[in-house]
PDB file of C-alpha atoms in Angstrom:
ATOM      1  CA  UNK A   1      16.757 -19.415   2.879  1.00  0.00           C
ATOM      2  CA  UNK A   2      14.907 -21.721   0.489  1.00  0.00           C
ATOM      3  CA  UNK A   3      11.996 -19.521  -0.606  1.00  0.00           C
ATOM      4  CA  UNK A   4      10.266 -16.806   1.384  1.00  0.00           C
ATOM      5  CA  UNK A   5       7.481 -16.532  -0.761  1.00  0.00           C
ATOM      6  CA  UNK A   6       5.805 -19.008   1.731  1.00  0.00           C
ATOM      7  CA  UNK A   7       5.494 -15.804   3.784  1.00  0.00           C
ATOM      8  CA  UNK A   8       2.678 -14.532   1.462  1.00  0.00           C
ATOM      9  CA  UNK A   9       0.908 -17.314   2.718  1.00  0.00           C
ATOM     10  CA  UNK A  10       0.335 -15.128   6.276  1.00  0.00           C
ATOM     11  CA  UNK A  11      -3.342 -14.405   5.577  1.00  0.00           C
ATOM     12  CA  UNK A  12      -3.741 -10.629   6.597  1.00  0.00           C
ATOM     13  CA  UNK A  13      -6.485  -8.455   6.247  1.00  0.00           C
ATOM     14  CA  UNK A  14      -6.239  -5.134   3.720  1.00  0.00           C
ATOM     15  CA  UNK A  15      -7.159  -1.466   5.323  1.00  0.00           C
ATOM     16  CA  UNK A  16      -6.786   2.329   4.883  1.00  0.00           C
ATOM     17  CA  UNK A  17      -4.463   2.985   7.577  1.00  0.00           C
ATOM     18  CA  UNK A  18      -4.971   7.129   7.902  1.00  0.00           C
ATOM     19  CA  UNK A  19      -3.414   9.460  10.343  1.00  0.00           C
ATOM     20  CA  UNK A  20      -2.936  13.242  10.142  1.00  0.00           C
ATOM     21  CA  UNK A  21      -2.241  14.546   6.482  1.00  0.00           C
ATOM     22  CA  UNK A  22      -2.284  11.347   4.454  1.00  0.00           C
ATOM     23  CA  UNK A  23      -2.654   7.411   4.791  1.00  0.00           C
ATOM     24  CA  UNK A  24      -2.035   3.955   2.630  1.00  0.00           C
ATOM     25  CA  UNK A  25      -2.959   0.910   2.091  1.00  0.00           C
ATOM     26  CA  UNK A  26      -1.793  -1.667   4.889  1.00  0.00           C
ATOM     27  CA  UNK A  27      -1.943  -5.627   5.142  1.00  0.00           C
ATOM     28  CA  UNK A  28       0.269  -6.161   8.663  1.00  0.00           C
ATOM     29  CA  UNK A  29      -2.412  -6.124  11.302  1.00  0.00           C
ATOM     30  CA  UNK A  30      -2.844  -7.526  14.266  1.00  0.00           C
ATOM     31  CA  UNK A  31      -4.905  -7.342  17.857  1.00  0.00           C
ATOM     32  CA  UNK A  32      -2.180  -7.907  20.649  1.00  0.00           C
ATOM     33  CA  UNK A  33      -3.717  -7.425  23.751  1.00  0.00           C
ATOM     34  CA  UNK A  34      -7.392  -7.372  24.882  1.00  0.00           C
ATOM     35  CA  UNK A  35      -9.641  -5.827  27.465  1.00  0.00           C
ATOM     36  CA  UNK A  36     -11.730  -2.730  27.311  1.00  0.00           C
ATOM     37  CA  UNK A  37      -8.999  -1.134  24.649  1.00  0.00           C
ATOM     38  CA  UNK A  38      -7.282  -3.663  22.736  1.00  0.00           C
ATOM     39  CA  UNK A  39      -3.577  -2.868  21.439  1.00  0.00           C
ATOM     40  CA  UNK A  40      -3.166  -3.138  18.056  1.00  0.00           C
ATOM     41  CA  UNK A  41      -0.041  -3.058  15.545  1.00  0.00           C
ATOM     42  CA  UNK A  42       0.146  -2.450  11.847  1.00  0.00           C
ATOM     43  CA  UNK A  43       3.885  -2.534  10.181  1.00  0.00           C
ATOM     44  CA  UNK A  44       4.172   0.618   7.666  1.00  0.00           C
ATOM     45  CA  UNK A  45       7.079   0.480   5.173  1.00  0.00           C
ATOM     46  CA  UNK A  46       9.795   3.419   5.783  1.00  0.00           C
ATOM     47  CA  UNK A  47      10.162   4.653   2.430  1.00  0.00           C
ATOM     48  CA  UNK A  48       6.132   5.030   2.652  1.00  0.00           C
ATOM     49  CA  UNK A  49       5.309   8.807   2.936  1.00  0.00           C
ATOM     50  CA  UNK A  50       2.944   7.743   5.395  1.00  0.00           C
ATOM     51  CA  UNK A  51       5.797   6.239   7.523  1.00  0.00           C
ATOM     52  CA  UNK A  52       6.987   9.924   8.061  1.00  0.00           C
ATOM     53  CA  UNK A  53       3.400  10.897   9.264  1.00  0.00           C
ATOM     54  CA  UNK A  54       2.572   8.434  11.757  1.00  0.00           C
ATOM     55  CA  UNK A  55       6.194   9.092  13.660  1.00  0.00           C
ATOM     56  CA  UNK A  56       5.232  12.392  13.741  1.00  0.00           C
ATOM     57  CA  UNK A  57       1.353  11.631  14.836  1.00  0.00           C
ATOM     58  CA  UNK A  58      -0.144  10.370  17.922  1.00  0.00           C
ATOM     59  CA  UNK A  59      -3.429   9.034  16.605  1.00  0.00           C
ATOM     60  CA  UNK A  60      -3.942   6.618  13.483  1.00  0.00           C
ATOM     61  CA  UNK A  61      -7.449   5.097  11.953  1.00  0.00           C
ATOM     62  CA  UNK A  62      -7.834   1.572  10.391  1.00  0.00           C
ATOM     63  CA  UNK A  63     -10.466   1.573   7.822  1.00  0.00           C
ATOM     64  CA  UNK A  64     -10.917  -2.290   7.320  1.00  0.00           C
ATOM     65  CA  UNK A  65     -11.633  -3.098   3.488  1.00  0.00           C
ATOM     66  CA  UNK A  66     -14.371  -5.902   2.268  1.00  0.00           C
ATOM     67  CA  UNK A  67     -14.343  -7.904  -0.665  1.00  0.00           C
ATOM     68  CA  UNK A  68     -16.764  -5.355  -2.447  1.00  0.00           C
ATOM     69  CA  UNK A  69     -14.844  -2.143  -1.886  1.00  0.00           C
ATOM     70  CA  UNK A  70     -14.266   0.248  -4.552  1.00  0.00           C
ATOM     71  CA  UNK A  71     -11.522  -1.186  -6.313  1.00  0.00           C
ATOM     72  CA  UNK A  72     -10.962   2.822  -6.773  1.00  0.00           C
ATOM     73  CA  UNK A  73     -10.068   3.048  -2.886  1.00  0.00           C
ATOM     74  CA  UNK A  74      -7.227   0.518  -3.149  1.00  0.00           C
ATOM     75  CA  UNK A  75      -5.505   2.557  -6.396  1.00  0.00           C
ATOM     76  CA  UNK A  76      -5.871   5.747  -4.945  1.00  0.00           C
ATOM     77  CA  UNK A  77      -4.248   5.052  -1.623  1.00  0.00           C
ATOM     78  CA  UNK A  78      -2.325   1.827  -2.795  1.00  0.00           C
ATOM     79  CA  UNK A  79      -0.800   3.288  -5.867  1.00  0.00           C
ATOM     80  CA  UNK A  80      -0.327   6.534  -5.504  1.00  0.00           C
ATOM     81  CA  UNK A  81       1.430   8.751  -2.830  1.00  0.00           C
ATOM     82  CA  UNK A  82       0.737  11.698  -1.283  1.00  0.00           C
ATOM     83  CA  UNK A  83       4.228  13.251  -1.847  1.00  0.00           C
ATOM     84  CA  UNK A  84       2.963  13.698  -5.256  1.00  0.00           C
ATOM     85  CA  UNK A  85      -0.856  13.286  -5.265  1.00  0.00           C
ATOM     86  CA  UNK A  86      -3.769  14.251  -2.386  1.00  0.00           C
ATOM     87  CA  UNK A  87      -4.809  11.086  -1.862  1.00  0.00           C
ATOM     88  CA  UNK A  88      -7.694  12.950  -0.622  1.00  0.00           C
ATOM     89  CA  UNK A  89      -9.282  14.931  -3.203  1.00  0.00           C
ATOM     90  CA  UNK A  90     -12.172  13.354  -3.500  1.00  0.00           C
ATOM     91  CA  UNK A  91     -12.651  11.592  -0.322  1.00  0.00           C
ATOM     92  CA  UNK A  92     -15.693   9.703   0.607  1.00  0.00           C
ATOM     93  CA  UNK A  93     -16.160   9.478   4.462  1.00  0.00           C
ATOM     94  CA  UNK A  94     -16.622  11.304   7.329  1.00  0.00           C
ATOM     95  CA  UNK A  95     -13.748  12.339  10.279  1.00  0.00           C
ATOM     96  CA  UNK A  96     -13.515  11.497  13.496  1.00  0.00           C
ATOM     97  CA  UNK A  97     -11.096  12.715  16.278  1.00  0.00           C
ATOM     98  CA  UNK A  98      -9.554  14.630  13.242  1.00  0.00           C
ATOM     99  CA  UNK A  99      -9.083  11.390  11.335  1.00  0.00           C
ATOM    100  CA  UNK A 100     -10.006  10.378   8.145  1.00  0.00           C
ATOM    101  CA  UNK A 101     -12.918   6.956   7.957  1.00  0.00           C
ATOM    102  CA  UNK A 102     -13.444   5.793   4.618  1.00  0.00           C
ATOM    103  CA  UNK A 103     -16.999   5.487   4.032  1.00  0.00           C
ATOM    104  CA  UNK A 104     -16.695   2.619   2.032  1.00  0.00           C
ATOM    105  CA  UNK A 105     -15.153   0.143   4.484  1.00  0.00           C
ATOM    106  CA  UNK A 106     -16.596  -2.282   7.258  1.00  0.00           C
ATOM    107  CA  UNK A 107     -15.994  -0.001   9.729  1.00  0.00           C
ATOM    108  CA  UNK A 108     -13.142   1.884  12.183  1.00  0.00           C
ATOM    109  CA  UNK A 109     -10.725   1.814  14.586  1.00  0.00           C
ATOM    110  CA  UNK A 110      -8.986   4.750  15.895  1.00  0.00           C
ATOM    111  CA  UNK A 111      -5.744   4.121  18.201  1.00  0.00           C
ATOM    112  CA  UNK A 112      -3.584   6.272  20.568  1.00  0.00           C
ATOM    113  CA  UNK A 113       0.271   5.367  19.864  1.00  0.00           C
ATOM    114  CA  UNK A 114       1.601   3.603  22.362  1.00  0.00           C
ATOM    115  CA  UNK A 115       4.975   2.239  20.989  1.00  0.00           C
ATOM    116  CA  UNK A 116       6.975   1.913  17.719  1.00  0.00           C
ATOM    117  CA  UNK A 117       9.330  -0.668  17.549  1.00  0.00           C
ATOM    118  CA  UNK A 118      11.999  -0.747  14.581  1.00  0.00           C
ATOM    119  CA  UNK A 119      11.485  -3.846  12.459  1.00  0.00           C
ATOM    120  CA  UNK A 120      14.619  -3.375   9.592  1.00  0.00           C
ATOM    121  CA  UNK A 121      12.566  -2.153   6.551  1.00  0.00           C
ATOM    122  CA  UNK A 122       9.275  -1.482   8.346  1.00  0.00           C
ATOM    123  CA  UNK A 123       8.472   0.331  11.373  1.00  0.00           C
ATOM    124  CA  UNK A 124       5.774  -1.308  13.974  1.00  0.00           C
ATOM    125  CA  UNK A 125       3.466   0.845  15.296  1.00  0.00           C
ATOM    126  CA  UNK A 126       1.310   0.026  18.406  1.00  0.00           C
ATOM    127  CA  UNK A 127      -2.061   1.631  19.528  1.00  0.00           C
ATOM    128  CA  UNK A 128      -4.409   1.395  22.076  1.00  0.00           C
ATOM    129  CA  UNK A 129      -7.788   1.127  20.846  1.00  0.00           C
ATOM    130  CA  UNK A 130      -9.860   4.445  21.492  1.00  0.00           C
ATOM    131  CA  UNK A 131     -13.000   4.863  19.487  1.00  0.00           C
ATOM    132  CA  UNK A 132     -14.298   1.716  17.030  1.00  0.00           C
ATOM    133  CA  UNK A 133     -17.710   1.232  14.871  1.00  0.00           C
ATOM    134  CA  UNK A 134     -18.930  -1.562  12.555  1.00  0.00           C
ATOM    135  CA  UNK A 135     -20.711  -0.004   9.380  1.00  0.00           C
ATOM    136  CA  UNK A 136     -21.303  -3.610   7.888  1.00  0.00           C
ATOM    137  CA  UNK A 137     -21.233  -7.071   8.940  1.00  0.00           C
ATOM    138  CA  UNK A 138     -19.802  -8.428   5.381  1.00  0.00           C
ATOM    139  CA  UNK A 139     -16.903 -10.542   4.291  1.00  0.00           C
ATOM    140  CA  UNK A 140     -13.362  -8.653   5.106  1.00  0.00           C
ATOM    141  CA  UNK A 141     -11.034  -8.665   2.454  1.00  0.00           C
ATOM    142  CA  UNK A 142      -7.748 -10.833   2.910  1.00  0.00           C
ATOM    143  CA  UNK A 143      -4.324 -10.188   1.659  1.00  0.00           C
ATOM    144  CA  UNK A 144      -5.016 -13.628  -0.284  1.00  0.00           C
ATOM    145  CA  UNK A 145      -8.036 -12.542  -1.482  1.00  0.00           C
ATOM    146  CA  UNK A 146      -6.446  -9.190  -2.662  1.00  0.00           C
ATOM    147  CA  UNK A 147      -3.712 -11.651  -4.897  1.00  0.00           C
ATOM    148  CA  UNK A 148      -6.214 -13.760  -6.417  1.00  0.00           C
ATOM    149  CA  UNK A 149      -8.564 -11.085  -7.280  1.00  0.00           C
ATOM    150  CA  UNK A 150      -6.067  -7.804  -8.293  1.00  0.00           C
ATOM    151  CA  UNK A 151      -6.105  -8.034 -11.870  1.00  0.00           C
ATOM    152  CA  UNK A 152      -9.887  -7.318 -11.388  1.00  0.00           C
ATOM    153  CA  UNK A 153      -9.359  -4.883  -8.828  1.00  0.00           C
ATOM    154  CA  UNK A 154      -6.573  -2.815 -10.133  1.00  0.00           C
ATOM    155  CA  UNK A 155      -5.873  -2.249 -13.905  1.00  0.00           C
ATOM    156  CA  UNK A 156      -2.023  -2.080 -15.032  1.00  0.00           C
ATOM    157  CA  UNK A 157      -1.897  -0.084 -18.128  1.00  0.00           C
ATOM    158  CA  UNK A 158       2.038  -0.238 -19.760  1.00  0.00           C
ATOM    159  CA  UNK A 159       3.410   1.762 -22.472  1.00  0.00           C
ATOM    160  CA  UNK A 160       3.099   0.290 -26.123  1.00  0.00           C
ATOM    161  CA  UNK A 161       6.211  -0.827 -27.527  1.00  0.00           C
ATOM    162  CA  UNK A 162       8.113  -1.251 -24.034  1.00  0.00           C
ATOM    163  CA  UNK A 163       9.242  -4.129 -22.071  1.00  0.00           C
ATOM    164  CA  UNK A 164       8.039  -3.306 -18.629  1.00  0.00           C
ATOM    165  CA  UNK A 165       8.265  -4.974 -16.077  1.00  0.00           C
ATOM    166  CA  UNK A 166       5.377  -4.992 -13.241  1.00  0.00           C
ATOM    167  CA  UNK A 167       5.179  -5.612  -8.945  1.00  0.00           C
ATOM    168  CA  UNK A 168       3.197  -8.308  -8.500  1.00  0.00           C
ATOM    169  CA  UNK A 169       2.596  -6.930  -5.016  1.00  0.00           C
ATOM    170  CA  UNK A 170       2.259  -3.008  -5.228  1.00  0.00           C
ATOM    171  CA  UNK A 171       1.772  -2.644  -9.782  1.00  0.00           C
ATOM    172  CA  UNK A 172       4.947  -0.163  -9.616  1.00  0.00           C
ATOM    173  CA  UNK A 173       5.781  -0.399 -13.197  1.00  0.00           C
ATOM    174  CA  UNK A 174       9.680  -0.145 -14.644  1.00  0.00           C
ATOM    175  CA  UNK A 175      10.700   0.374 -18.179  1.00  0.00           C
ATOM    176  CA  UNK A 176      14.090  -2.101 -18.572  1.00  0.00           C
ATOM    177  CA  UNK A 177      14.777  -4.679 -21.197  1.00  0.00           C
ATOM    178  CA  UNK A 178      16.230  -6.978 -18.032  1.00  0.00           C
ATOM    179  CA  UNK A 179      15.825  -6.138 -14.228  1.00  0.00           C
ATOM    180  CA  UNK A 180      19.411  -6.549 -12.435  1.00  0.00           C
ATOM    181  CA  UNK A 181      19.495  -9.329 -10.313  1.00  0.00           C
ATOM    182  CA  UNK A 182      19.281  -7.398  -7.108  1.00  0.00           C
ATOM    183  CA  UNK A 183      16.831  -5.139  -7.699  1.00  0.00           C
ATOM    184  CA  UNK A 184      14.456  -3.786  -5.406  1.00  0.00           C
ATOM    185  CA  UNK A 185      10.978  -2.111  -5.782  1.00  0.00           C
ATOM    186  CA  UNK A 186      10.972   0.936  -4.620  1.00  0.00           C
ATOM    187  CA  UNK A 187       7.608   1.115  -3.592  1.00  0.00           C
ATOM    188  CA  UNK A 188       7.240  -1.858  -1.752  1.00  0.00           C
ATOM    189  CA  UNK A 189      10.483  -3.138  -0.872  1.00  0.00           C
ATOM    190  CA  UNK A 190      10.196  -6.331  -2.758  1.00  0.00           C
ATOM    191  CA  UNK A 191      12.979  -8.597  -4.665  1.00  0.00           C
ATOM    192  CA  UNK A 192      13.193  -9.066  -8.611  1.00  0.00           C
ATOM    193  CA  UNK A 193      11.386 -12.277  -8.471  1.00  0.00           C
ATOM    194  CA  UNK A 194       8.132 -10.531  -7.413  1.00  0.00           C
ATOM    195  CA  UNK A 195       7.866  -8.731 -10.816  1.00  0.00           C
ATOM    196  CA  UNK A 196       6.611 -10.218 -14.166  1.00  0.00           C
ATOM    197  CA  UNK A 197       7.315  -8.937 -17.478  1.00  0.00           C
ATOM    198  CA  UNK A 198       4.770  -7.597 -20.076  1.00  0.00           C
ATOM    199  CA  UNK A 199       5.720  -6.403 -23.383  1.00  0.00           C
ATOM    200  CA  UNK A 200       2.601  -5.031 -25.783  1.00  0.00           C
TER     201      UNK A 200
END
């Protein structure tokens, strides 16, 4: 393999993907069937807490971001976890078939689990489409878009006086004079050459 970071150039949407007792931030969506109630897939990490809830749940929502979301929606349930934090606190939306919607989104999609297929580090999960609305009829936000614009959307705040060293895909933030050569983020799966370094 030459260089996989061509991969990032998959343009994907970003979403709240929510389903009983938590959710997370999700880019791997797609529409696989259509008809009257579309499947759909979205590919949740395994280490993700979330990952635990939706093999255990029958129903999931997508909340589909747009590029003037509340850069305070992607943090909470893109940075944190709800293993240590409710992600849900102060929640902004309404519920639907027991679901959470964030209010602040284009609109919803609510599936029925159909199928799970096991993808390595990621788990696909496949829905039928059940219940849907558009709230607005703006500009989605991409994955791409997300990359160009996260230093604006998310802030990274470091420790003075430490080398850290910073996911350019999730922020997760280590504390290491050198990262070993096959290290792995623990948030988000990704290889050594997907953080930068920062030292204040």
């Amino acid at each position: 393999m030459k260089n996989k970071k061509i991969t990032r150039k998959i343009s994907q949407g970003v979403y709240v993907l929510t389903t009983k007792g938590g959710g997370c931030i999700v880019d791997a969506v797609s529409q696989v069937s259509s008809g009257d109630n579309p499947l759909l897939a979205v590919s949740v990490m395994k280490t993700n807490y979330t990952h635990e809830l939706m093999k255990e749940n029958q129903t999931f929502c997508l909340s589909v971001l747009g590029i003037n979301v509340n850069p305070m929606i992607i943090e909470n349930f893109g940075m944190k976890s709800m293993r240590e934090y409710d992600k849900f606190l102060d929640f902004q939306g309404e519920t639907v078939n027991d679901l959470k919607i964030i209010s602040d989104s284009l609109g919803y999609m609510i599936c029925e689990k159909v199928d799970e297929i096991d993808c390595e580090t990621h788990t696909l999960f496949i829905g039928r489409l059940i219940e849907a609305d558009l709230y607005a009829n703006e500009k989605e936000m991409t994955y791409t878009y997300y990359q160009e614009h996260k230093d604006e959307l998310i802030k990274v705040t470091t420790q003075k006086g430490k080398v850290a060293w910073v996911c350019k895909v999730c922020n997760y933030v280590v504390y290491a004079d050198e990262l070993p050569d096959d290290y792995i983020c623990p948030k988000c799966g990704v290889t050594k050459d997907f953080f930068i370094r920062k030292e204040d």
